[in-house]
Short mmCIF file of N, CA and C in Angstrom, two decimals:
data_model
loop_
_atom_site.label_atom_id
_atom_site.label_comp_id
_atom_site.label_asym_id
_atom_site.label_seq_id
_atom_site.Cartn_x
_atom_site.Cartn_y
_atom_site.Cartn_z
N UNK A 2 91.96 81.72 127.88
CA UNK A 2 91.51 83.09 127.89
C UNK A 2 92.38 83.87 128.84
N UNK A 3 92.70 85.07 128.45
CA UNK A 3 93.57 85.88 129.29
C UNK A 3 92.76 86.66 130.32
N UNK A 4 93.45 87.03 131.37
CA UNK A 4 92.81 87.82 132.41
C UNK A 4 92.50 89.20 131.87
N UNK A 5 91.41 89.81 132.32
CA UNK A 5 91.08 91.15 131.85
C UNK A 5 92.13 92.14 132.32
N UNK A 6 92.37 93.14 131.50
CA UNK A 6 93.32 94.18 131.85
C UNK A 6 92.55 95.36 132.41
N UNK A 7 92.96 95.82 133.55
CA UNK A 7 92.35 96.98 134.16
C UNK A 7 93.42 98.04 134.28
N UNK A 8 93.18 99.19 133.73
CA UNK A 8 94.12 100.29 133.88
C UNK A 8 93.76 101.04 135.15
N UNK A 9 94.22 100.51 136.27
CA UNK A 9 93.95 101.13 137.56
C UNK A 9 94.79 102.39 137.69
N UNK A 10 94.37 103.30 138.56
CA UNK A 10 95.18 104.49 138.77
C UNK A 10 96.60 104.11 139.17
N UNK A 11 97.54 104.73 138.55
CA UNK A 11 98.94 104.44 138.82
C UNK A 11 99.60 105.66 139.41
N UNK A 12 100.73 105.45 140.02
CA UNK A 12 101.40 106.54 140.69
C UNK A 12 102.76 106.86 140.12
N UNK A 13 103.18 106.16 139.10
CA UNK A 13 104.53 106.39 138.61
C UNK A 13 104.65 106.23 137.12
N UNK A 14 105.74 105.61 136.71
CA UNK A 14 106.06 105.43 135.31
C UNK A 14 104.92 104.73 134.58
N UNK A 15 104.71 105.15 133.34
CA UNK A 15 103.70 104.51 132.53
C UNK A 15 102.28 104.96 132.82
N UNK A 16 102.10 106.00 133.65
CA UNK A 16 100.75 106.49 133.93
C UNK A 16 100.04 106.82 132.63
N UNK A 17 98.81 106.41 132.52
CA UNK A 17 98.01 106.70 131.34
C UNK A 17 98.32 105.81 130.15
N UNK A 18 99.21 104.86 130.29
CA UNK A 18 99.59 103.98 129.20
C UNK A 18 98.46 103.00 128.91
N UNK A 19 98.08 102.91 127.65
CA UNK A 19 97.10 101.92 127.22
C UNK A 19 97.87 100.65 126.88
N UNK A 20 97.99 99.75 127.84
CA UNK A 20 98.81 98.56 127.63
C UNK A 20 98.28 97.69 126.50
N UNK A 21 96.97 97.72 126.27
CA UNK A 21 96.39 96.92 125.19
C UNK A 21 96.85 97.41 123.82
N UNK A 22 97.10 98.71 123.68
CA UNK A 22 97.45 99.29 122.38
C UNK A 22 98.90 99.07 122.00
N UNK A 23 99.75 98.77 122.96
CA UNK A 23 101.18 98.68 122.69
C UNK A 23 101.50 97.61 121.66
N UNK A 24 100.92 96.44 121.78
CA UNK A 24 101.21 95.35 120.84
C UNK A 24 100.88 95.78 119.41
N UNK A 25 99.83 96.56 119.24
CA UNK A 25 99.46 97.04 117.92
C UNK A 25 100.45 98.03 117.34
N UNK A 26 101.21 98.68 118.20
CA UNK A 26 102.23 99.63 117.73
C UNK A 26 103.49 98.93 117.26
N UNK A 27 103.67 97.66 117.62
CA UNK A 27 104.89 96.94 117.29
C UNK A 27 104.57 95.59 116.66
N UNK A 28 103.91 95.60 115.49
CA UNK A 28 103.53 94.32 114.87
C UNK A 28 104.73 93.45 114.50
N UNK A 29 105.87 94.08 114.22
CA UNK A 29 107.07 93.31 113.88
C UNK A 29 107.56 92.50 115.09
N UNK A 30 107.41 93.03 116.28
CA UNK A 30 107.79 92.30 117.49
C UNK A 30 106.84 91.12 117.70
N UNK A 31 105.56 91.39 117.54
CA UNK A 31 104.55 90.33 117.69
C UNK A 31 104.79 89.21 116.68
N UNK A 32 105.04 89.58 115.42
CA UNK A 32 105.24 88.57 114.37
C UNK A 32 106.49 87.73 114.64
N UNK A 33 107.58 88.38 115.05
CA UNK A 33 108.82 87.64 115.32
C UNK A 33 108.65 86.71 116.52
N UNK A 34 108.00 87.20 117.56
CA UNK A 34 107.76 86.38 118.75
C UNK A 34 106.89 85.18 118.40
N UNK A 35 105.84 85.40 117.62
CA UNK A 35 104.95 84.31 117.22
C UNK A 35 105.71 83.25 116.44
N UNK A 36 106.52 83.69 115.48
CA UNK A 36 107.29 82.75 114.66
C UNK A 36 108.32 81.99 115.49
N UNK A 37 109.03 82.70 116.35
CA UNK A 37 110.09 82.07 117.15
C UNK A 37 109.53 81.07 118.17
N UNK A 38 108.37 81.37 118.71
CA UNK A 38 107.80 80.53 119.77
C UNK A 38 106.77 79.53 119.26
N UNK A 39 106.41 79.63 117.98
CA UNK A 39 105.41 78.72 117.43
C UNK A 39 104.03 78.94 118.03
N UNK A 40 103.68 80.20 118.26
CA UNK A 40 102.39 80.55 118.84
C UNK A 40 101.65 81.47 117.88
N UNK A 41 100.38 81.69 118.14
CA UNK A 41 99.60 82.60 117.29
C UNK A 41 100.02 84.04 117.56
N UNK A 42 99.73 84.90 116.60
CA UNK A 42 100.02 86.32 116.81
C UNK A 42 99.17 86.89 117.94
N UNK A 43 97.98 86.36 118.13
CA UNK A 43 97.15 86.80 119.25
C UNK A 43 97.83 86.48 120.58
N UNK A 44 98.37 85.27 120.70
CA UNK A 44 99.09 84.90 121.93
C UNK A 44 100.37 85.72 122.09
N UNK A 45 101.06 85.96 120.99
CA UNK A 45 102.28 86.78 121.05
C UNK A 45 101.94 88.20 121.48
N UNK A 46 100.86 88.75 120.95
CA UNK A 46 100.45 90.10 121.34
C UNK A 46 100.14 90.16 122.83
N UNK A 47 99.51 89.13 123.36
CA UNK A 47 99.21 89.10 124.80
C UNK A 47 100.50 89.07 125.61
N UNK A 48 101.51 88.37 125.14
CA UNK A 48 102.80 88.35 125.84
C UNK A 48 103.45 89.73 125.83
N UNK A 49 103.33 90.45 124.72
CA UNK A 49 103.88 91.80 124.65
C UNK A 49 103.13 92.71 125.62
N UNK A 50 101.83 92.56 125.70
CA UNK A 50 101.03 93.34 126.66
C UNK A 50 101.49 93.04 128.08
N UNK A 51 101.70 91.78 128.40
CA UNK A 51 102.17 91.41 129.74
C UNK A 51 103.57 91.95 130.01
N UNK A 52 104.40 92.02 128.97
CA UNK A 52 105.73 92.62 129.11
C UNK A 52 105.61 94.08 129.49
N UNK A 53 104.72 94.80 128.84
CA UNK A 53 104.54 96.22 129.15
C UNK A 53 104.06 96.39 130.59
N UNK A 54 103.18 95.54 131.04
CA UNK A 54 102.75 95.59 132.44
C UNK A 54 103.95 95.38 133.36
N UNK A 55 104.75 94.37 133.04
CA UNK A 55 105.94 94.09 133.86
C UNK A 55 106.88 95.29 133.90
N UNK A 56 107.18 95.85 132.73
CA UNK A 56 108.10 96.99 132.69
C UNK A 56 107.53 98.18 133.46
N UNK A 57 106.22 98.34 133.43
CA UNK A 57 105.59 99.43 134.17
C UNK A 57 105.82 99.28 135.67
N UNK A 58 105.61 98.08 136.20
CA UNK A 58 105.85 97.92 137.64
C UNK A 58 107.34 97.94 137.96
N UNK A 59 108.16 97.44 137.05
CA UNK A 59 109.61 97.40 137.29
C UNK A 59 110.19 98.81 137.41
N UNK A 60 109.66 99.74 136.64
CA UNK A 60 110.19 101.10 136.68
C UNK A 60 109.58 101.93 137.79
N UNK A 61 108.65 101.34 138.52
CA UNK A 61 107.96 102.07 139.59
C UNK A 61 108.09 101.36 140.93
N UNK A 62 109.09 100.51 141.07
CA UNK A 62 109.24 99.69 142.27
C UNK A 62 110.64 99.84 142.83
N UNK A 63 110.75 99.93 144.14
CA UNK A 63 112.07 100.09 144.75
C UNK A 63 112.67 98.77 145.21
N UNK A 64 112.04 97.65 144.84
CA UNK A 64 112.57 96.33 145.14
C UNK A 64 112.61 95.51 143.85
N UNK A 65 113.48 94.52 143.76
CA UNK A 65 113.57 93.73 142.53
C UNK A 65 112.27 93.02 142.17
N UNK A 66 111.94 93.07 140.89
CA UNK A 66 110.84 92.30 140.32
C UNK A 66 111.39 91.55 139.12
N UNK A 67 110.80 90.41 138.80
CA UNK A 67 111.31 89.59 137.71
C UNK A 67 110.16 89.12 136.82
N UNK A 68 110.43 88.92 135.53
CA UNK A 68 109.38 88.45 134.63
C UNK A 68 109.21 86.94 134.70
N UNK A 69 108.08 86.48 134.22
CA UNK A 69 107.89 85.04 134.01
C UNK A 69 108.73 84.64 132.79
N UNK A 70 108.88 83.36 132.58
CA UNK A 70 109.62 82.87 131.41
C UNK A 70 109.01 83.40 130.11
N UNK A 71 107.69 83.32 129.96
CA UNK A 71 107.02 83.77 128.73
C UNK A 71 107.23 85.26 128.51
N UNK A 72 107.16 86.04 129.57
CA UNK A 72 107.34 87.49 129.46
C UNK A 72 108.80 87.81 129.18
N UNK A 73 109.72 87.07 129.77
CA UNK A 73 111.14 87.28 129.51
C UNK A 73 111.47 87.04 128.04
N UNK A 74 110.89 86.01 127.44
CA UNK A 74 111.12 85.74 126.02
C UNK A 74 110.57 86.89 125.18
N UNK A 75 109.41 87.42 125.55
CA UNK A 75 108.87 88.58 124.83
C UNK A 75 109.81 89.78 124.96
N UNK A 76 110.38 89.95 126.14
CA UNK A 76 111.32 91.05 126.37
C UNK A 76 112.55 90.89 125.48
N UNK A 77 113.10 89.69 125.44
CA UNK A 77 114.26 89.43 124.58
C UNK A 77 113.93 89.77 123.13
N UNK A 78 112.73 89.41 122.70
CA UNK A 78 112.33 89.68 121.31
C UNK A 78 112.21 91.17 121.07
N UNK A 79 111.59 91.90 121.97
CA UNK A 79 111.43 93.35 121.80
C UNK A 79 112.80 94.03 121.75
N UNK A 80 113.71 93.60 122.60
CA UNK A 80 115.04 94.20 122.64
C UNK A 80 115.78 94.05 121.31
N UNK A 81 115.49 93.00 120.55
CA UNK A 81 116.13 92.82 119.24
C UNK A 81 115.84 93.99 118.30
N UNK A 82 114.70 94.61 118.48
CA UNK A 82 114.33 95.79 117.70
C UNK A 82 114.79 97.02 118.50
N UNK A 83 116.10 97.23 118.51
CA UNK A 83 116.72 98.16 119.45
C UNK A 83 116.17 99.58 119.36
N UNK A 84 115.99 100.08 118.17
CA UNK A 84 115.48 101.46 118.04
C UNK A 84 114.05 101.56 118.58
N UNK A 85 113.22 100.60 118.22
CA UNK A 85 111.84 100.61 118.70
C UNK A 85 111.79 100.47 120.22
N UNK A 86 112.59 99.55 120.75
CA UNK A 86 112.59 99.32 122.20
C UNK A 86 113.10 100.56 122.94
N UNK A 87 114.18 101.15 122.45
CA UNK A 87 114.72 102.35 123.10
C UNK A 87 113.71 103.50 123.06
N UNK A 88 113.07 103.69 121.91
CA UNK A 88 112.08 104.76 121.78
C UNK A 88 110.89 104.50 122.70
N UNK A 89 110.42 103.26 122.75
CA UNK A 89 109.31 102.91 123.63
C UNK A 89 109.65 103.22 125.08
N UNK A 90 110.82 102.80 125.53
CA UNK A 90 111.22 103.04 126.92
C UNK A 90 111.28 104.54 127.22
N UNK A 91 111.90 105.29 126.33
CA UNK A 91 112.04 106.72 126.55
C UNK A 91 110.68 107.41 126.56
N UNK A 92 109.84 107.08 125.60
CA UNK A 92 108.51 107.69 125.52
C UNK A 92 107.62 107.30 126.70
N UNK A 93 107.72 106.07 127.13
CA UNK A 93 106.81 105.55 128.15
C UNK A 93 107.32 105.79 129.57
N UNK A 94 108.61 105.58 129.79
CA UNK A 94 109.15 105.62 131.14
C UNK A 94 110.14 106.76 131.37
N UNK A 95 110.47 107.48 130.31
CA UNK A 95 111.40 108.59 130.43
C UNK A 95 112.86 108.18 130.52
N UNK A 96 113.13 106.90 130.32
CA UNK A 96 114.49 106.37 130.40
C UNK A 96 114.52 104.97 129.80
N UNK A 97 115.70 104.50 129.51
CA UNK A 97 115.89 103.16 128.96
C UNK A 97 115.79 102.14 130.09
N UNK A 98 115.11 101.04 129.84
CA UNK A 98 115.00 99.96 130.83
C UNK A 98 115.86 98.80 130.35
N UNK A 99 116.94 98.55 131.07
CA UNK A 99 117.87 97.48 130.73
C UNK A 99 117.36 96.13 131.22
N UNK A 100 117.70 95.10 130.47
CA UNK A 100 117.48 93.72 130.91
C UNK A 100 118.76 93.33 131.62
N UNK A 101 118.66 93.04 132.89
CA UNK A 101 119.85 92.80 133.70
C UNK A 101 119.82 91.41 134.33
N UNK A 102 120.48 90.42 133.71
CA UNK A 102 120.55 89.11 134.36
C UNK A 102 121.49 89.15 135.56
N UNK A 103 121.25 88.29 136.51
CA UNK A 103 122.16 88.15 137.64
C UNK A 103 122.76 86.75 137.60
N UNK A 104 123.75 86.53 138.40
CA UNK A 104 124.37 85.21 138.46
C UNK A 104 123.37 84.19 139.00
N UNK A 105 123.38 82.97 138.46
CA UNK A 105 122.48 81.94 138.99
C UNK A 105 122.65 81.78 140.50
N UNK A 106 121.53 81.75 141.18
CA UNK A 106 121.55 81.61 142.63
C UNK A 106 121.72 82.91 143.38
N UNK A 107 122.01 84.02 142.67
CA UNK A 107 122.26 85.30 143.33
C UNK A 107 121.03 86.19 143.34
N UNK A 108 119.93 85.74 142.75
CA UNK A 108 118.72 86.55 142.68
C UNK A 108 117.96 86.57 143.99
N UNK A 109 116.96 87.41 144.03
CA UNK A 109 116.09 87.54 145.19
C UNK A 109 114.95 86.54 145.06
N UNK A 110 114.87 85.52 145.91
CA UNK A 110 113.81 84.51 145.77
C UNK A 110 112.41 85.06 146.00
N UNK A 111 112.30 86.24 146.60
CA UNK A 111 111.00 86.86 146.82
C UNK A 111 110.57 87.74 145.65
N UNK A 112 111.45 87.91 144.67
CA UNK A 112 111.16 88.83 143.57
C UNK A 112 109.97 88.40 142.74
N UNK A 113 109.85 87.12 142.42
CA UNK A 113 108.73 86.68 141.57
C UNK A 113 107.39 86.78 142.31
N UNK A 114 107.28 86.31 143.55
CA UNK A 114 106.02 86.51 144.27
C UNK A 114 105.67 88.00 144.40
N UNK A 115 106.69 88.84 144.61
CA UNK A 115 106.48 90.28 144.69
C UNK A 115 105.93 90.81 143.37
N UNK A 116 106.53 90.34 142.27
CA UNK A 116 106.08 90.76 140.94
C UNK A 116 104.62 90.39 140.75
N UNK A 117 104.27 89.17 141.08
CA UNK A 117 102.90 88.68 140.95
C UNK A 117 101.94 89.58 141.72
N UNK A 118 102.29 89.91 142.96
CA UNK A 118 101.43 90.74 143.81
C UNK A 118 101.29 92.16 143.25
N UNK A 119 102.39 92.73 142.77
CA UNK A 119 102.34 94.08 142.21
C UNK A 119 101.52 94.13 140.93
N UNK A 120 101.66 93.10 140.09
CA UNK A 120 100.85 93.03 138.87
C UNK A 120 99.36 92.97 139.23
N UNK A 121 99.02 92.12 140.19
CA UNK A 121 97.62 91.98 140.59
C UNK A 121 97.07 93.29 141.14
N UNK A 122 97.87 93.97 141.92
CA UNK A 122 97.44 95.23 142.52
C UNK A 122 97.21 96.31 141.46
N UNK A 123 98.08 96.35 140.48
CA UNK A 123 98.02 97.44 139.50
C UNK A 123 97.12 97.13 138.31
N UNK A 124 97.10 95.87 137.86
CA UNK A 124 96.41 95.53 136.62
C UNK A 124 95.32 94.47 136.78
N UNK A 125 95.11 93.96 137.96
CA UNK A 125 94.18 92.86 138.15
C UNK A 125 94.93 91.54 138.13
N UNK A 126 94.24 90.44 138.37
CA UNK A 126 94.91 89.14 138.47
C UNK A 126 95.72 88.82 137.21
N UNK A 127 96.99 88.43 137.37
CA UNK A 127 97.81 88.06 136.21
C UNK A 127 97.28 86.81 135.52
N UNK A 128 97.45 86.76 134.21
CA UNK A 128 97.05 85.61 133.42
C UNK A 128 97.90 84.42 133.84
N UNK A 129 97.31 83.36 134.41
CA UNK A 129 98.12 82.24 134.92
C UNK A 129 98.86 81.48 133.82
N UNK A 130 98.44 81.61 132.57
CA UNK A 130 99.18 80.95 131.48
C UNK A 130 100.52 81.64 131.25
N UNK A 131 100.56 82.94 131.52
CA UNK A 131 101.78 83.72 131.27
C UNK A 131 102.51 84.08 132.55
N UNK A 132 101.83 83.99 133.66
CA UNK A 132 102.41 84.27 134.98
C UNK A 132 102.07 83.11 135.91
N UNK A 133 102.73 81.95 135.73
CA UNK A 133 102.43 80.80 136.59
C UNK A 133 102.77 81.10 138.05
N UNK A 134 102.21 80.30 138.91
CA UNK A 134 102.49 80.45 140.34
C UNK A 134 103.99 80.32 140.60
N UNK A 135 104.45 80.95 141.65
CA UNK A 135 105.86 80.90 142.01
C UNK A 135 106.33 79.45 142.10
N UNK A 136 107.49 79.18 141.55
CA UNK A 136 108.07 77.84 141.59
C UNK A 136 107.63 76.94 140.46
N UNK A 137 106.71 77.42 139.61
CA UNK A 137 106.19 76.58 138.53
C UNK A 137 106.89 76.81 137.20
N UNK A 138 107.82 77.76 137.16
CA UNK A 138 108.41 78.10 135.88
C UNK A 138 109.91 77.99 135.86
N UNK A 139 110.52 78.75 134.96
CA UNK A 139 111.95 78.69 134.72
C UNK A 139 112.77 79.50 135.70
N UNK A 140 113.98 79.76 135.30
CA UNK A 140 114.97 80.42 136.15
C UNK A 140 114.49 81.74 136.74
N UNK A 141 113.84 82.56 135.93
CA UNK A 141 113.43 83.87 136.43
C UNK A 141 112.53 83.75 137.65
N UNK A 142 111.57 82.83 137.59
CA UNK A 142 110.64 82.69 138.70
C UNK A 142 111.28 82.02 139.92
N UNK A 143 112.03 80.97 139.71
CA UNK A 143 112.50 80.19 140.85
C UNK A 143 113.74 80.78 141.51
N UNK A 144 114.57 81.43 140.74
CA UNK A 144 115.80 81.97 141.30
C UNK A 144 115.82 83.49 141.31
N UNK A 145 114.87 84.12 140.63
CA UNK A 145 114.86 85.57 140.58
C UNK A 145 116.09 86.13 139.91
N UNK A 146 116.59 85.45 138.86
CA UNK A 146 117.85 85.92 138.28
C UNK A 146 117.71 86.61 136.93
N UNK A 147 116.58 87.22 136.68
CA UNK A 147 116.40 88.14 135.56
C UNK A 147 115.70 89.35 136.17
N UNK A 148 116.10 90.54 135.79
CA UNK A 148 115.42 91.71 136.36
C UNK A 148 115.56 92.90 135.43
N UNK A 149 114.76 93.90 135.70
CA UNK A 149 114.84 95.16 134.97
C UNK A 149 115.78 96.07 135.73
N UNK A 150 116.51 96.86 135.00
CA UNK A 150 117.38 97.86 135.59
C UNK A 150 117.32 99.07 134.67
N UNK A 151 117.20 100.23 135.25
CA UNK A 151 117.03 101.43 134.45
C UNK A 151 118.26 102.32 134.53
N UNK A 152 118.53 103.00 133.44
CA UNK A 152 119.60 104.00 133.47
C UNK A 152 119.04 105.26 134.11
N UNK A 153 119.88 106.13 134.55
CA UNK A 153 119.42 107.38 135.14
C UNK A 153 119.02 107.19 136.58
N UNK A 154 117.90 107.83 136.95
CA UNK A 154 117.51 107.88 138.36
C UNK A 154 116.48 106.83 138.75
N UNK A 155 116.44 105.73 138.02
CA UNK A 155 115.45 104.69 138.30
C UNK A 155 115.65 104.11 139.69
N UNK A 156 114.56 103.96 140.40
CA UNK A 156 114.62 103.30 141.70
C UNK A 156 114.08 101.89 141.63
N UNK A 157 113.52 101.49 140.49
CA UNK A 157 112.89 100.18 140.39
C UNK A 157 113.80 99.15 139.78
N UNK A 158 113.63 97.93 140.22
CA UNK A 158 114.29 96.78 139.62
C UNK A 158 115.78 96.68 139.85
N UNK A 159 116.31 97.42 140.78
CA UNK A 159 117.76 97.32 141.00
C UNK A 159 118.07 96.66 142.30
#
């Protein structure tokens, strides 16, 4: 079971965003993610919802944040639908949010714990199936070598 989503008052990008509704707007992303990962569409939709939460904090944070492995895969899938992803970013955040890998070992080791804390503060406790504890997952969590980067005047994720 996933953690409940709480749309707490926000102070920046994505204010007023119904994170639960986003997956319904992009059924092609959900279907492709489900097929590629061998998961149900319900589980894929939850990963897309968690991606939107991640992108929301990434565009509103002045320190690096990184996705979990499951959320990173959802991000990769959404990016394949370039027009949809670009439109979503522009409509939601006012700018394009780039996926910016860093060199292995060059990431911020505090980025994943920071991400976890920011998600909890803004949306309630992260779903542990999709946001495992620090050190329990892949490269993004342990080395902090995946991050969001925005074009324009973004202060988050760089």
